[in-house]
Structures are given as structure tokens and as C-alpha cells.
GROMACS .gro file of C-alpha atoms in nm:
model
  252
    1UNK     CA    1  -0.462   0.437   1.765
    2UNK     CA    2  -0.228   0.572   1.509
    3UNK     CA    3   0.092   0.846   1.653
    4UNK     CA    4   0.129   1.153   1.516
    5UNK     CA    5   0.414   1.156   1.275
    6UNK     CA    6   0.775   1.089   1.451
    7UNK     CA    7   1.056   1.294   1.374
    8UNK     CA    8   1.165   1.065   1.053
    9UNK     CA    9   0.854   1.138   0.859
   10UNK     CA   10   0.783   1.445   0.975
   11UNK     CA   11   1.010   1.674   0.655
   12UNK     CA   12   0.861   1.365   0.435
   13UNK     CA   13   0.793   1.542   0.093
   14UNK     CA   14   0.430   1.485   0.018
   15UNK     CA   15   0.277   1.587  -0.353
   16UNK     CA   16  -0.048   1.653  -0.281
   17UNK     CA   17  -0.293   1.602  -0.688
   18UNK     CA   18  -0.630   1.727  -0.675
   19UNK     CA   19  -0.839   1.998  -0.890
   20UNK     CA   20  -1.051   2.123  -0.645
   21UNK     CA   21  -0.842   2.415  -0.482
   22UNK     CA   22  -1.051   2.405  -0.135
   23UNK     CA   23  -0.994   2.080  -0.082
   24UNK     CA   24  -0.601   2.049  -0.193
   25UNK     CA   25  -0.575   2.356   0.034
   26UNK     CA   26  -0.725   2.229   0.361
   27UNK     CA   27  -0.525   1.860   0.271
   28UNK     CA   28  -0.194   2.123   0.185
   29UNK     CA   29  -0.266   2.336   0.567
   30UNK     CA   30  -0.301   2.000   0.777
   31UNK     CA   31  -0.006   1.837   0.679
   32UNK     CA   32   0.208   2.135   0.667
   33UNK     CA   33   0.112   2.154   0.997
   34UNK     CA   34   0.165   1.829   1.053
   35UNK     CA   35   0.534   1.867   0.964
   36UNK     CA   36   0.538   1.749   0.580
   37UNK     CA   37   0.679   1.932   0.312
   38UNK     CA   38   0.386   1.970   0.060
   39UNK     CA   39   0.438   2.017  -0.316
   40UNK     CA   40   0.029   2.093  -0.492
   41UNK     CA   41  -0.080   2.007  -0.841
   42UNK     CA   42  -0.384   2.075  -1.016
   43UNK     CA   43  -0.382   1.795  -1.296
   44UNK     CA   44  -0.207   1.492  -1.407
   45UNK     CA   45   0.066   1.678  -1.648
   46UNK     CA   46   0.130   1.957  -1.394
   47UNK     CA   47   0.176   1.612  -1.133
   48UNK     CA   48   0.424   1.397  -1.341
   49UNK     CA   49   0.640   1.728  -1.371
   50UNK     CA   50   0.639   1.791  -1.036
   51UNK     CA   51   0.709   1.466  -0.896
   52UNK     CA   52   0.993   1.430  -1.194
   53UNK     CA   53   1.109   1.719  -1.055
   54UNK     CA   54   1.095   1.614  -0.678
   55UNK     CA   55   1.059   1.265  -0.626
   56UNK     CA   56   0.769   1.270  -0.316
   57UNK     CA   57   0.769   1.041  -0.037
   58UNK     CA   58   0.414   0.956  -0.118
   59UNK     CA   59   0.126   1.105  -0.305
   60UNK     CA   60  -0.235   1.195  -0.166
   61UNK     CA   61  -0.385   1.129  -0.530
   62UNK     CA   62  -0.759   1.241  -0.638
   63UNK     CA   63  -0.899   0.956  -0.882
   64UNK     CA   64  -1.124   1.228  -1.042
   65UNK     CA   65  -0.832   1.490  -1.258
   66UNK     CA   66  -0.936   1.637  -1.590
   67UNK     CA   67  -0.768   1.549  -1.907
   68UNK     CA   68  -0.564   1.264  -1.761
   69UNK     CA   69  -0.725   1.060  -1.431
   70UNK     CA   70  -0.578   0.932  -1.158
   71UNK     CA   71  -0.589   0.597  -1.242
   72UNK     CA   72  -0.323   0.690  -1.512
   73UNK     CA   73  -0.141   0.967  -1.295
   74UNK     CA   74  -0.075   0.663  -1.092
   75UNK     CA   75   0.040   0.430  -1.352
   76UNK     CA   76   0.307   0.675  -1.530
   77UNK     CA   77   0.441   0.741  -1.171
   78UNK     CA   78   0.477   0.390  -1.048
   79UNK     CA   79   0.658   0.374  -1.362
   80UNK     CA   80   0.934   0.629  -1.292
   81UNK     CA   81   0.995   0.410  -0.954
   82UNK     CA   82   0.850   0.296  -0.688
   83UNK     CA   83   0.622   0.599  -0.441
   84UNK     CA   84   0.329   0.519  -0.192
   85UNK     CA   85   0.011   0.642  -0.299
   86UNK     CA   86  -0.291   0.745  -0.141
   87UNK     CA   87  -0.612   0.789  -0.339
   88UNK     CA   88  -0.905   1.040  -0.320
   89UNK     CA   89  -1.245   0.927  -0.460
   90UNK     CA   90  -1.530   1.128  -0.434
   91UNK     CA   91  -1.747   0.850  -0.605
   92UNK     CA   92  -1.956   0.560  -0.409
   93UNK     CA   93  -1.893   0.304  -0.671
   94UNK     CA   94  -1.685  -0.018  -0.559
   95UNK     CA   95  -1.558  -0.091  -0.870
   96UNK     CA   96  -1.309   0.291  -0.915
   97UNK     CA   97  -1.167   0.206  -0.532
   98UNK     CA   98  -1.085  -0.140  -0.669
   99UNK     CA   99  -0.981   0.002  -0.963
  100UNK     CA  100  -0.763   0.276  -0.773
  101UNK     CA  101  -0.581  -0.029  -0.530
  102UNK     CA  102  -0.557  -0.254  -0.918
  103UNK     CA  103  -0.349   0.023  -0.987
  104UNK     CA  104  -0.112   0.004  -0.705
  105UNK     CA  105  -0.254   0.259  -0.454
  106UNK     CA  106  -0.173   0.142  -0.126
  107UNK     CA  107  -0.448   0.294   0.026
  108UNK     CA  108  -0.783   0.557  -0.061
  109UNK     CA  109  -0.972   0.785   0.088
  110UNK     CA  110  -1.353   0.863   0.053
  111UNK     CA  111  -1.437   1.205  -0.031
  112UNK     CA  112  -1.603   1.393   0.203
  113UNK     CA  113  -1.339   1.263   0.412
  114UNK     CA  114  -1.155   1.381   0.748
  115UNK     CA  115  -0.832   1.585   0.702
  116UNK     CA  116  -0.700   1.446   1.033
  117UNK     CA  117  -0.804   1.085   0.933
  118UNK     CA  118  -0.575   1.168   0.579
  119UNK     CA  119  -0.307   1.306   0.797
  120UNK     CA  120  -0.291   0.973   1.052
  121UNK     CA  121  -0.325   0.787   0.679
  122UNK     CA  122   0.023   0.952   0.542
  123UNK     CA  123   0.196   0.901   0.850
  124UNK     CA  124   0.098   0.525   0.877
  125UNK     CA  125   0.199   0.437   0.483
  126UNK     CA  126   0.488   0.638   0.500
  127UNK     CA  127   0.593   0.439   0.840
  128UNK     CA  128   0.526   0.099   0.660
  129UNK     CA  129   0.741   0.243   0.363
  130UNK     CA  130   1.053   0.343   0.507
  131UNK     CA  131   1.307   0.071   0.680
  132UNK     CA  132   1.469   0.211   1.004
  133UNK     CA  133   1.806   0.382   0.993
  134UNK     CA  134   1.975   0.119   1.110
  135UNK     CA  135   1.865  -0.155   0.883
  136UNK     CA  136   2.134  -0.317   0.655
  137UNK     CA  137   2.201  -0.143   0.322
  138UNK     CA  138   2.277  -0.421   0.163
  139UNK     CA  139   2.339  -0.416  -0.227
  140UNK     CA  140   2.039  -0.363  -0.471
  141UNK     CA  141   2.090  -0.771  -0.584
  142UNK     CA  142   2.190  -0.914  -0.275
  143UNK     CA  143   1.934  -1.126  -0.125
  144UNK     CA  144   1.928  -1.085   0.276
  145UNK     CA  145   2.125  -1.352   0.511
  146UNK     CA  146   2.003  -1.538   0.794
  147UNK     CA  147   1.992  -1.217   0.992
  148UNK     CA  148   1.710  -1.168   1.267
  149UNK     CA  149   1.399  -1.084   1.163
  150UNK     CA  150   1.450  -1.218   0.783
  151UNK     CA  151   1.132  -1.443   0.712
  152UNK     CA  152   1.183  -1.732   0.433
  153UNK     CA  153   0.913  -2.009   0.312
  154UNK     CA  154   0.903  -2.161   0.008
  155UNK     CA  155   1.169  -2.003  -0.192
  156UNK     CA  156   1.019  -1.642  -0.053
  157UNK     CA  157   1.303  -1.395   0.140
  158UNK     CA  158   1.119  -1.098   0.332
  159UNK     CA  159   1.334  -0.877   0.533
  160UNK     CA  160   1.135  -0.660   0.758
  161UNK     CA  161   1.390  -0.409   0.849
  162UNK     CA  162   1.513  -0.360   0.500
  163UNK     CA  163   1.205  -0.366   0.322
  164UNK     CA  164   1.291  -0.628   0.061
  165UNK     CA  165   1.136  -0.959  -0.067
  166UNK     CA  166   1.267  -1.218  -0.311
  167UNK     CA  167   1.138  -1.490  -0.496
  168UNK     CA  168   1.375  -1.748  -0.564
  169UNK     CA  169   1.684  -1.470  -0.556
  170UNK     CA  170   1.493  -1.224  -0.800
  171UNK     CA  171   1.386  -0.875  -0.589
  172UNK     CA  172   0.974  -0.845  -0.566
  173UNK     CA  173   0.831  -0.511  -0.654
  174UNK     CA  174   0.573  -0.464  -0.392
  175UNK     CA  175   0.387  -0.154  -0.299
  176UNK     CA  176   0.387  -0.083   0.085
  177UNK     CA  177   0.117  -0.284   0.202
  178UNK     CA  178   0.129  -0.565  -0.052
  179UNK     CA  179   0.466  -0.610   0.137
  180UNK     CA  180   0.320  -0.620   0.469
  181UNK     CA  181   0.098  -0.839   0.378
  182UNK     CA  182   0.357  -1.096   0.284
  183UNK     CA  183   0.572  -1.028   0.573
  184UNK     CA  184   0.248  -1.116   0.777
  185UNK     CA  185   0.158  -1.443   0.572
  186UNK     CA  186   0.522  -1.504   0.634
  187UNK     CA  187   0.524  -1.472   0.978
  188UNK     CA  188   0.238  -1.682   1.013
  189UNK     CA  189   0.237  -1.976   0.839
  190UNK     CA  190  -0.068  -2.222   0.817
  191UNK     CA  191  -0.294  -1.992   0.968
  192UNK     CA  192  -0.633  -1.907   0.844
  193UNK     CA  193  -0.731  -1.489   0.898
  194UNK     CA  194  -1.080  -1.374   0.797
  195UNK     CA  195  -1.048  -1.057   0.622
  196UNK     CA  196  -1.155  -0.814   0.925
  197UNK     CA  197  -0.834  -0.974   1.096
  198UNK     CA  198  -0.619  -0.881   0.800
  199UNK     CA  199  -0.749  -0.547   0.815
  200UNK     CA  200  -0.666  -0.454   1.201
  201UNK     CA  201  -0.381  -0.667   1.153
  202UNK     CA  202  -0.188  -0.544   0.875
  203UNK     CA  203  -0.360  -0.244   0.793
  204UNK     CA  204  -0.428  -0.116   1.127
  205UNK     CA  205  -0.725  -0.026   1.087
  206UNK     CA  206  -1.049  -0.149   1.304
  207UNK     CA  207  -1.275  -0.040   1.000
  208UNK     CA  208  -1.292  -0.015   0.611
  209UNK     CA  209  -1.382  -0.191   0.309
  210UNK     CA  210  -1.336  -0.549   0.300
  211UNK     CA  211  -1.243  -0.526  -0.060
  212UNK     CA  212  -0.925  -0.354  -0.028
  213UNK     CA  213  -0.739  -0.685   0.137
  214UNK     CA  214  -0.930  -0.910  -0.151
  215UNK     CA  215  -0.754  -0.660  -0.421
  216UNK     CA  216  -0.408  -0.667  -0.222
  217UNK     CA  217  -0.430  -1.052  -0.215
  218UNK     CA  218  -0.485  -1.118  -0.552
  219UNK     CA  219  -0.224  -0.826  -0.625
  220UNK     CA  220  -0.011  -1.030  -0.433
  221UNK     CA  221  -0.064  -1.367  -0.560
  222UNK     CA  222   0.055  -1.227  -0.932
  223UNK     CA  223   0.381  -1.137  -0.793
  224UNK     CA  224   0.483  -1.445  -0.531
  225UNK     CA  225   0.273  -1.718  -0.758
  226UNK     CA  226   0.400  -1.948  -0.965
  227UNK     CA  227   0.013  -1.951  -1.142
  228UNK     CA  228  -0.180  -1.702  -0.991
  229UNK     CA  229  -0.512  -1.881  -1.127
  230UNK     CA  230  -0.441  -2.153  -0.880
  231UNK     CA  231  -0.231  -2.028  -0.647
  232UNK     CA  232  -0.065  -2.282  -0.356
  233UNK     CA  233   0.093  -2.037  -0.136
  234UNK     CA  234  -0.198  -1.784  -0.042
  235UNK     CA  235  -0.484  -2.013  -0.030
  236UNK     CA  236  -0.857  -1.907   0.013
  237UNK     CA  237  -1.038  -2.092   0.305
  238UNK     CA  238  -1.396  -2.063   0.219
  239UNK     CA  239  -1.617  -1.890   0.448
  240UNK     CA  240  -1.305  -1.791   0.634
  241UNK     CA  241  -1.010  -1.549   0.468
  242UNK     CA  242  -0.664  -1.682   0.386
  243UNK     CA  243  -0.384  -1.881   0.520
  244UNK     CA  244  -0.051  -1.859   0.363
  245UNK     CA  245   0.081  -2.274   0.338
  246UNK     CA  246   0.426  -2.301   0.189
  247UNK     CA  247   0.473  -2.698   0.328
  248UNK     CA  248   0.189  -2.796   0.104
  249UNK     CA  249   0.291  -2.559  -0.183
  250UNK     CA  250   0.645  -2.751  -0.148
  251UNK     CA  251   0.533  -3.074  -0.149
  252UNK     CA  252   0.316  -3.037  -0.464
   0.00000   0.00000   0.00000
């Protein structure tokens, strides 16, 4: 069961993108309470500014804006940099959450929706996104030593603590859970997981769509892949999930 938010995320600053005023108001009163500082914005312009402004710790972002969607909000902000996003749909159509996650939100929301559930939502993304105090600085090129903890397969460096993955000594840019994702493929190698394991697993959740981990897989292979289209590393076992095999990726 997800913890309310510890001391290091609660003062987070969250941006908080939706037209409807009701519901960026309730969202806005329960994670104020929560202990977030909450900046509101009404459209995708007024957003951009905003978060140029003050960079947010993440954003709760509603797919449906006027004049400029979410889909784009999204895009312009990932970017300026790297920021965790949350998505609000109020649609039932598979294809705009897929669409949403394409993007690079690292997780969505279904309008009507809990506040409390969006609350437990920020706290877990923006635990997954920042590395504990005490993990090594390090310099922005440097790839991680043979430290504890630091995961490595296949020409692939993931350092949990940090936060960082390389590919062959180039820095991956990965959104939160298309990181976790790797450090968990990483951390079990030659493993098959259906995708309801993956879900608990690295999402922590015990419920949601199925879809999401497909989209964060495939996100995933385009970035660690040497050819996505027929990708060695994160394999698909039919009928089953994945299994992430670097000793037969090397030996091809």
C-alpha cells in the first residue's frame, strides 16, 4: 500500500494543468494538504510559462486543454528537460492513454478519478524520480563505477541510487518508470514476467491497464535497442510477457 508522502517530497513543487476549475481545485486542496507546493494553469500557453518560470517536480496534466492539448503541453515540456508527468483523461478510448504514455507520461489517470488515489500517484512517481541524498553526484558524463547497487548487461550501466543509465558510455534519457523498468529487467536477467507481474512489480500497482507496460516496453526498446524492430535484449515470450536476455543478445 503506497505511504503518504515522506518529508523529501512533501515541499515537491507540483504544476497542476487542467481547464475545468472544480476539478484543478479539489486536485490543488488535496495536495496542498498533502504537503506539495501547487502552481495551477488553465491551458497549455498559461502551462509552458509557468513551468518556464518554475521548473515543477512533476505535472498532474489533463489530455483534454483548449487551443493546445496535452499531448503537445507534454511534448514542448519534455523538451525544456526532463519532468514526471501524470496525465488526466476524461475519455474511455485506449488509443489517447496510449497516446498520452507515447508521449512520455509516466503515468494517467481516468477521469472521474479519486483525489486520494492522484495524491498516493504523485508521491509514488515523484519517489521513483528522485535518487536519495546520499547517492553519488557524480559528473553529468561520467558513467557509474563498480559501486553497489550499479546493474550492467550487455553494454547497459543502471545505477539505482543515482538514477542514471548508459548505453555503451552515452547517458539514456528515460522517463521515471521507463527507468525502472530497466533497472528491473536488469536485475533480473533471463526471466520471463507476464505483464500483471510487471505491473505490481515495477509499478506498484495490483491493478490497471495492461497496456501501459506494453507502451513502456516498446518505449524502452527504442532507447536500449540496437533495432527496435527486432529487438534481442527485451524479448517477447508469447503467451507470457517479457524477459530481458543480454547472454543471447551478446552472443548474436
Amino acid at each position: 500500500m503506497e505511504q503518504p508522502p515522506t518529508a523529501g517530497e512533501a515541499g515537491a513543487r507540483v504544476l497542476v494543468v487542467d481547464d475545468d476549475p472544480t476539478v484543478a481545485e479539489i486536485v490543488t486542496g488535496y495536495l496542498d494538504r498533502a504537503g506539495y507546493v501547487v502552481d495551477r494553469a488553465g491551458d497549455g500557453p498559461d502551462a509552458l510559462a509557468r513551468a518556464a518560470a518554475h521548473r515543477p517536480d512533476l505535472v498532474v496534466l489533463d489530455l483534454m486543454l483548449p487551443g493546445m492539448d496535452g499531448l503537445e503541453v507534454c511534448r514542448r515540456m519534455r523538451g525544456q528537460g526532463p519532468v514526471p508527468v501524470i496525465m488526466l483523461t476524461a475519455r474511455g478510448d485506449e488509443d489517447d492513454r496510449i497516446l498520452g504514455l507515447e508521449v512520455g507520461a509516466d503515468d494517467y489517470v481516468t477521469k472521474p478519478f479519486s483525489p486520494r488515489e492522484l495524491v498516493l500517484r504523485v508521491g509514488s512517481v515523484l519517489r521513483r524520480a528522485r535518487p536519495p541524498a546520499d547517492a553519488p553526484a557524480g559528473g553529468s558524463g561520467s558513467v557509474p563505477g563498480s559501486g553497489s547497487g550499479v546493474l550492467r548487461a550487455a553494454g547497459l550501466t543502471v545505477d539505482p541510487g543515482a538514477r542514471r543509465a548508459f548505453k555503451n558510455g552515452a547517458e539514456l534519457a528515460l522517463t521515471v518508470r521507463e527507468f525502472d523498468l530497466l533497472a528491473f529487467f536488469l536485475a533480473h536477467p533471463g526471466r520471463a514476467f507476464t505483464r500483471e507481474e510487471l505491473m505490481r512489480e515495477v509499478w506498484g500497482w495490483d491493478f490497471g491497464d495492461l497496456s501501459t507496460v506494453t507502451v513502456h516496453v516498446r518505449r524502452l526498446r527504442g532507447k536500449v535497442e540496437d533495432d527496435p524492430a527486432r529487438p534481442r535484449l527485451v524479448r517477447t515470450v508469447w503467451g507470457v510477457g517479457y524477459r530481458f536476455d543480454p547472454t543471447t543478445a551478446e552472443g548474436e
